Amino acid sequence: MSDKNIDETTGTETTGHVWDGIRELNSPLPRWWLWTFYATIVWGIGYVIAYPAWPMISGATAGVLGYSTRAELAESVDAHELANASLVGELVKADITGLAPSDDLHRYAVARGGAVFRAHCSQCHGSGAAGAKGYPNLLDDDWLWGGSMADIEYTVRHGIRNEADPDARYSEMPQFGEILEENELMAVTEYVISLSSPEHDAALAATGLELFADNCSSCHGEAALGDPELGAPNLADAIWLYGSDRDAIEYSIRNARFGVMPPWQPRLTEPDIRAVSVYVHSLGGGEE
Amino acid sequence: MTNPSLYAAQEPIFPRRVSGRFRTLKWWIMIVTLGIYYLTPWLRWDRGPNLPDQAVLVDMANRRFYFFWIEIWPHEFYFVAGLLIMAGLGLFLFTSAMGRVWCGYTCPQTVWTDLFLLVERWIEGDRNARLRLHRAKWDVRKVRLRITKWTTWLLIAIATGGAWVFYFTDAPQLAVDLVRFEAHPIAYATIGVLTATTFVFGGFMREQICIYMCPWPRIQAAMMDSDTITVAYREWRGEPRGKGNVRKRDKLAAQKAEAEAQAAGPGAARYAPTPYPKAALQVGGTPRITAEVQEHGDCIDCMACVNVCPMGIDIREGQQMECITCALCIDACDDVMDKIGKPRGLIDYLALSDEPREREGQPPRPVWQHIFRLRTLLYTIMWGAMGLALIYALFIRTDIELTVSPVRNPTYVIQSDGAVRNIYDVRLRNKTGTARPFGLSLTSEDVLRIDLEGANDLLQVTVPADSTLMQRVYITSRPGDPAATRNQTALRLWVEDLETGDRASRATTFHGREQ
């Protein structure tokens, strides 16, 4: 019988295939393995029928189970919304000024506000809220328009010096380059520098004092401590929105600055506005 | 010529019952390992209020792993990684020293198959009875036996799948919930899957799992060398094999040779090829025994080793990938050797490097010389070092802990008075079962002020039981102080359990105003 090809060396049956005189030993796979393979094919066909599979011109075949990852996402978003519904309701209604950091509502507001901040505020104020030149640092204890929860919420809601919101915070500094003489500008600049830096020309600053009292103190105050009602910055502290060097200060006096922030009232939802206010207040500089 | 089939049906294997040292050892290992598996979830361990009292509990929902007095939190997952590394190194060690002992004695597939075989034998009888039943037509008896067997298997499988889920939640409560059909669907699904795998793998797949599905045989084979102690057949002693009727003719000669072999010492008789001096084989001056017969070895080809093999192989063909070194063939062969009055050890645990010595009739080298070699020593050292490191890590753990992540965006904040402030997110961990007041403080070579978010002048926070609290900490340097103007200042944050006085600390850095 030459039905079976037997390899002489090993005594093992060969498959009968020959390549250049080389024969292949037959090491049969278990039959159940083959059935497992067929089972995966059946499974695959079932899968294609049950789940979205074939790409079509618009979209894909839906599958008889109607499964969709988008729907699943929407479902889980809804589930979270539902779970947070009472917190959201509370956030809109409750007095958010006195919340302790360990309060659930505070933690929720900070987490939500952080997300809102990164999406809508970080473009100007930076992802860490450290600000940039012309964009206030929100981590420190210096606030142009007040740092209480109510102040912050108002600023977020209505913005600053914008035309979109009639309730926006508003003030405008005159361009003293058109009002004061050149030497007077120098003197006022020297005086403003003298308020926070020991390195200044005392004599020149002394002349600037009088000019400051006449021209600037109505907004910035006699002691130049600023006025949050008018958004007038404190000129005696260590924080300078546009820089503390002589050129920057002189530029501010000569040309004035006009920092603008958009109102968020229509663009953000009510809970988002409240949440981002709590978040900004929690960053380290929030006032009572 | 017909093409041979490329697929082969599973050959049913009917391992015969065997008794002996290794079978006894395997029974004990089965009792111990199954006992550990089934009973562990029911052990209680009092940890005080608010904490579970289950000795071994993998609490997925709360991200906790409890092991008697040890509680592992997710950030301590390195313990699990360390144990896995130890398990790996331990496997290397045992495999290089003693071959596939894991497969032969403790692998769940082996243990449960053994248990299923025990049931099978108990219901359907031993090898021959099972063979007959296998070939028999389906009748009432066969149906009854099969259904009894499958039902028993299924009960074991359900118990196996059922025991698994008890590790993941409070066992007594889950047991009540399970029978009331109030348990979580995941519990039922897990039991279902594990019941199915146990039933199919232990009852029907058996050696197929080891041969075709398990990657271990390939990996383990790579870790063995010629000094590895493994189950092998002393072919130089046993061959050429022959059945009894052939042997009867030279019984006398064999006995004589045996006497001489015994005289050479039990060691030599056990290992050496049996010497058959030609003179001893001559009866009445006539050389009745041919050369072929003269050279008969100790193997009487009784097939005992093959019949008991759960993998269905013949160990006499040498080292095979299928062999799980369960040592049952040793027991079977030793039994036969005892009966025919030959020394034990025709099939034995031996190192292949001893073959040349044994062929020359010398006893093998002592086992310890095979086991203690550079490779196993290195594995032992690595394994031990890992274990000591884990024990050390375990003992330096405290019930309270903190981690400090400085806020780097920005690194510092200038306050209106010129002070420099750094912000830190501090995670405080209270691993005890009660809420504890924690006090925070700092040490540094420079003057620094610490404040906690929430305007707490006492620098105290209460951390709830068995949980982590995230606390924002502000550290401030007065304007002009060294820390305010220096680029970096080292400092250490301390947390103290105000009830017990336990302390923990973390070093971190204060960033001053860049000059």
Coordinates of N, CA, C and O in Angstrom, one line a residue, chain A residues 2-3 5 13-17 26-34 101 106 127-130 137 139-142 237-239 282-285, chain B residues 1-10 205 208-209 212-213 409-410 412-419 421 423 453-455 469 471-472 474 513:
Chain A
S2 N 0.7 2.1 -1.0 CA 1.4 3.3 -1.0 C 0.5 4.5 -0.7 O 0.7 5.6 -1.1
D3 N -0.6 4.1 0.1 CA -1.5 5.1 0.4 C -0.9 6.2 1.3 O -1.2 7.4 1.3
N5 N 2.4 8.1 2.9 CA 3.8 8.5 2.7 C 4.4 8.5 4.1 O 4.0 9.3 4.9
E13 N 4.3 10.1 9.2 CA 3.6 10.3 8.0 C 3.9 11.7 7.4 O 4.0 12.6 8.2
T14 N 3.9 11.8 6.1 CA 4.1 13.1 5.6 C 2.8 13.5 4.9 O 2.0 12.7 4.6
T15 N 2.8 14.8 4.5 CA 1.6 15.3 3.9 C 1.5 14.9 2.4 O 0.5 15.1 1.8
G16 N 2.6 14.4 1.9 CA 2.7 14.1 0.5 C 3.1 15.3 -0.4 O 3.3 15.1 -1.6
H17 N 3.2 16.4 0.2 CA 3.7 17.6 -0.6 C 5.2 17.5 -0.7 O 5.9 17.2 0.2
N26 N 3.6 15.3 8.5 CA 2.2 15.7 8.9 C 2.1 15.6 10.4 O 2.2 14.6 11.0
S27 N 1.9 16.8 11.0 CA 1.5 16.9 12.5 C 0.1 17.4 12.6 O -0.1 18.6 12.6
P28 N -0.8 16.5 12.6 CA -2.2 17.0 12.4 C -2.7 17.9 13.6 O -2.3 17.6 14.7
L29 N -3.4 18.9 13.3 CA -4.0 19.8 14.3 C -5.2 19.1 14.9 O -5.8 18.3 14.2
P30 N -5.5 19.3 16.2 CA -6.7 18.7 16.7 C -7.9 19.2 16.0 O -8.0 20.3 15.6
R31 N -8.8 18.2 15.9 CA -10.0 18.5 15.1 C -10.8 19.7 15.8 O -11.4 20.5 15.1
W32 N -10.8 19.7 17.1 CA -11.6 20.7 17.8 C -11.1 22.1 17.5 O -11.8 23.1 17.5
W33 N -9.8 22.1 17.2 CA -9.2 23.4 16.8 C -9.9 24.0 15.5 O -10.3 25.1 15.4
L34 N -10.1 23.0 14.6 CA -10.7 23.4 13.3 C -12.1 23.9 13.6 O -12.6 24.9 13.0
P101 N -14.1 74.2 51.5 CA -13.5 73.4 50.4 C -13.9 71.9 50.5 O -13.9 71.3 49.5
H106 N -18.9 72.5 46.8 CA -17.7 73.3 46.4 C -16.8 72.4 45.5 O -16.3 72.9 44.5
S127 N -3.7 78.4 31.1 CA -4.3 77.2 31.7 C -4.1 77.1 33.2 O -4.9 76.5 33.9
G128 N -3.1 77.7 33.7 CA -2.9 77.7 35.2 C -3.4 79.0 35.8 O -3.2 79.2 37.0
A129 N -4.1 79.8 35.1 CA -4.7 81.1 35.6 C -3.6 82.1 36.0 O -3.9 83.0 36.8
A130 N -2.4 81.9 35.5 CA -1.3 82.8 35.9 C -1.4 84.1 35.1 O -0.6 85.0 35.4
N137 N -3.4 87.9 36.4 CA -3.1 86.7 37.2 C -4.2 86.5 38.2 O -4.5 87.4 38.9
L139 N -4.3 84.1 40.4 CA -3.9 83.3 41.6 C -3.5 84.2 42.7 O -3.4 83.7 43.9
D140 N -3.2 85.5 42.5 CA -2.7 86.3 43.5 C -3.8 87.0 44.2 O -5.0 86.8 44.0
D141 N -3.5 87.9 45.2 CA -4.4 88.6 46.0 C -4.8 90.0 45.5 O -5.2 90.8 46.3
D142 N -4.5 90.3 44.3 CA -4.7 91.6 43.8 C -5.8 91.5 42.8 O -5.7 90.8 41.8
D237 N 1.5 98.4 45.1 CA 1.9 97.1 45.4 C 2.9 96.5 44.4 O 3.3 97.2 43.5
A238 N 3.1 95.2 44.5 CA 4.2 94.6 43.7 C 3.7 94.1 42.4 O 4.5 93.5 41.7
I239 N 2.4 94.2 42.1 CA 1.8 93.6 41.0 C 1.5 94.6 39.9 O 0.9 95.6 40.1
S282 N -11.4 80.0 44.1 CA -10.7 79.0 44.9 C -9.2 78.9 44.6 O -8.5 78.2 45.2
L283 N -8.8 79.7 43.6 CA -7.4 79.5 43.1 C -6.3 80.1 44.1 O -5.2 79.8 43.9
G284 N -6.8 80.8 45.1 CA -5.7 81.2 46.0 C -5.9 82.7 46.4 O -5.4 83.1 47.5
G285 N -6.5 83.5 45.6 CA -6.6 84.9 45.9 C -8.0 85.3 46.3 O -8.2 86.5 46.6
Chain B
M1 N -2.7 7.6 -4.4 CA -2.3 8.1 -3.1 C -3.4 9.1 -2.6 O -3.9 9.9 -3.3
T2 N -3.8 8.8 -1.4 CA -4.8 9.8 -0.8 C -4.0 10.7 0.1 O -3.0 10.4 0.7
N3 N -4.6 11.9 0.1 CA -4.0 12.9 1.0 C -4.3 12.6 2.5 O -5.5 12.3 2.8
P4 N -3.3 12.6 3.4 CA -3.6 12.3 4.8 C -4.4 13.5 5.4 O -4.3 14.6 4.9
S5 N -5.2 13.2 6.4 CA -5.9 14.2 7.1 C -5.0 15.1 7.8 O -4.0 14.7 8.5
L6 N -5.2 16.4 7.7 CA -4.4 17.4 8.4 C -5.0 17.6 9.8 O -4.4 18.4 10.6
Y7 N -6.1 17.0 10.1 CA -6.7 17.2 11.5 C -6.9 15.9 12.1 O -7.3 14.9 11.4
A8 N -6.7 15.8 13.4 CA -6.8 14.5 14.1 C -7.8 14.7 15.2 O -7.9 15.7 15.9
A9 N -8.6 13.7 15.4 CA -9.6 13.7 16.5 C -8.9 13.5 17.8 O -7.8 12.9 17.9
Q10 N -9.4 14.0 18.9 CA -8.8 13.8 20.2 C -8.9 12.3 20.6 O -9.9 11.7 20.5
M205 N -11.5 18.7 27.9 CA -10.3 19.2 27.2 C -9.0 18.6 27.8 O -8.1 18.2 27.1
Q208 N -5.5 18.4 26.3 CA -5.6 19.3 25.1 C -5.2 20.7 25.5 O -4.6 21.5 24.7
I209 N -5.6 21.1 26.7 CA -5.3 22.5 27.2 C -3.8 22.6 27.3 O -3.2 23.6 26.8
Y212 N -2.1 22.1 23.5 CA -2.4 23.0 22.4 C -2.7 24.5 22.8 O -2.6 25.4 22.0
M213 N -3.1 24.6 24.0 CA -3.6 26.0 24.4 C -2.6 26.7 25.3 O -2.5 27.9 25.4
N409 N 2.2 75.4 37.3 CA 1.6 76.2 36.3 C 0.9 77.3 37.0 O -0.3 77.2 37.2
P410 N 1.5 78.4 37.4 CA 2.9 78.8 37.4 C 3.7 78.2 38.6 O 3.0 77.7 39.5
Y412 N 5.4 80.0 40.7 CA 5.2 80.8 41.9 C 4.3 82.0 41.5 O 4.1 82.3 40.4
V413 N 3.7 82.6 42.6 CA 2.8 83.7 42.4 C 3.3 84.8 43.3 O 3.6 84.6 44.4
I414 N 3.4 86.0 42.7 CA 3.7 87.2 43.5 C 2.5 87.8 44.1 O 1.5 88.0 43.4
Q415 N 2.5 88.0 45.4 CA 1.4 88.6 46.0 C 1.6 90.2 46.0 O 2.6 90.7 45.7
S416 N 0.5 90.9 46.4 CA 0.6 92.3 46.2 C 1.6 93.0 47.1 O 2.2 94.0 46.8
D417 N 1.9 92.3 48.2 CA 3.0 92.9 49.1 C 4.4 92.4 48.6 O 5.4 92.7 49.3
G418 N 4.5 91.7 47.5 CA 5.8 91.3 47.0 C 6.2 89.9 47.5 O 7.2 89.4 47.1
A419 N 5.3 89.3 48.4 CA 5.6 88.0 48.9 C 5.5 87.0 47.8 O 4.8 87.2 46.8
R421 N 4.6 83.2 46.6 CA 3.8 82.1 47.1 C 3.9 80.9 46.1 O 3.8 81.1 44.9
I423 N 2.1 77.0 45.4 CA 0.9 76.3 45.7 C 1.2 74.8 45.5 O 2.0 74.4 44.6
E453 N -5.8 75.9 52.3 CA -7.0 76.4 51.7 C -8.2 76.1 52.7 O -8.2 75.1 53.3
G454 N -9.0 77.1 52.7 CA -10.1 77.0 53.7 C -9.8 77.8 54.9 O -10.6 77.7 55.9
A455 N -8.8 78.6 54.9 CA -8.4 79.6 56.0 C -8.5 78.9 57.3 O -9.1 79.3 58.2
L469 N -7.7 62.6 51.2 CA -8.2 63.9 51.1 C -7.2 64.8 50.3 O -6.0 64.7 50.6
Q471 N -5.8 68.3 49.7 CA -5.8 69.6 50.4 C -4.8 70.5 49.7 O -3.7 70.1 49.3
R472 N -5.3 71.7 49.4 CA -4.4 72.7 48.7 C -3.7 73.4 49.8 O -4.2 73.9 50.8
Y474 N -0.7 76.4 50.7 CA 0.0 77.6 50.2 C 1.3 77.8 51.1 O 1.2 77.8 52.3
R513 N 11.3 83.9 43.3 CA 11.2 84.7 42.1 C 12.5 84.7 41.3 O 13.6 84.9 41.8

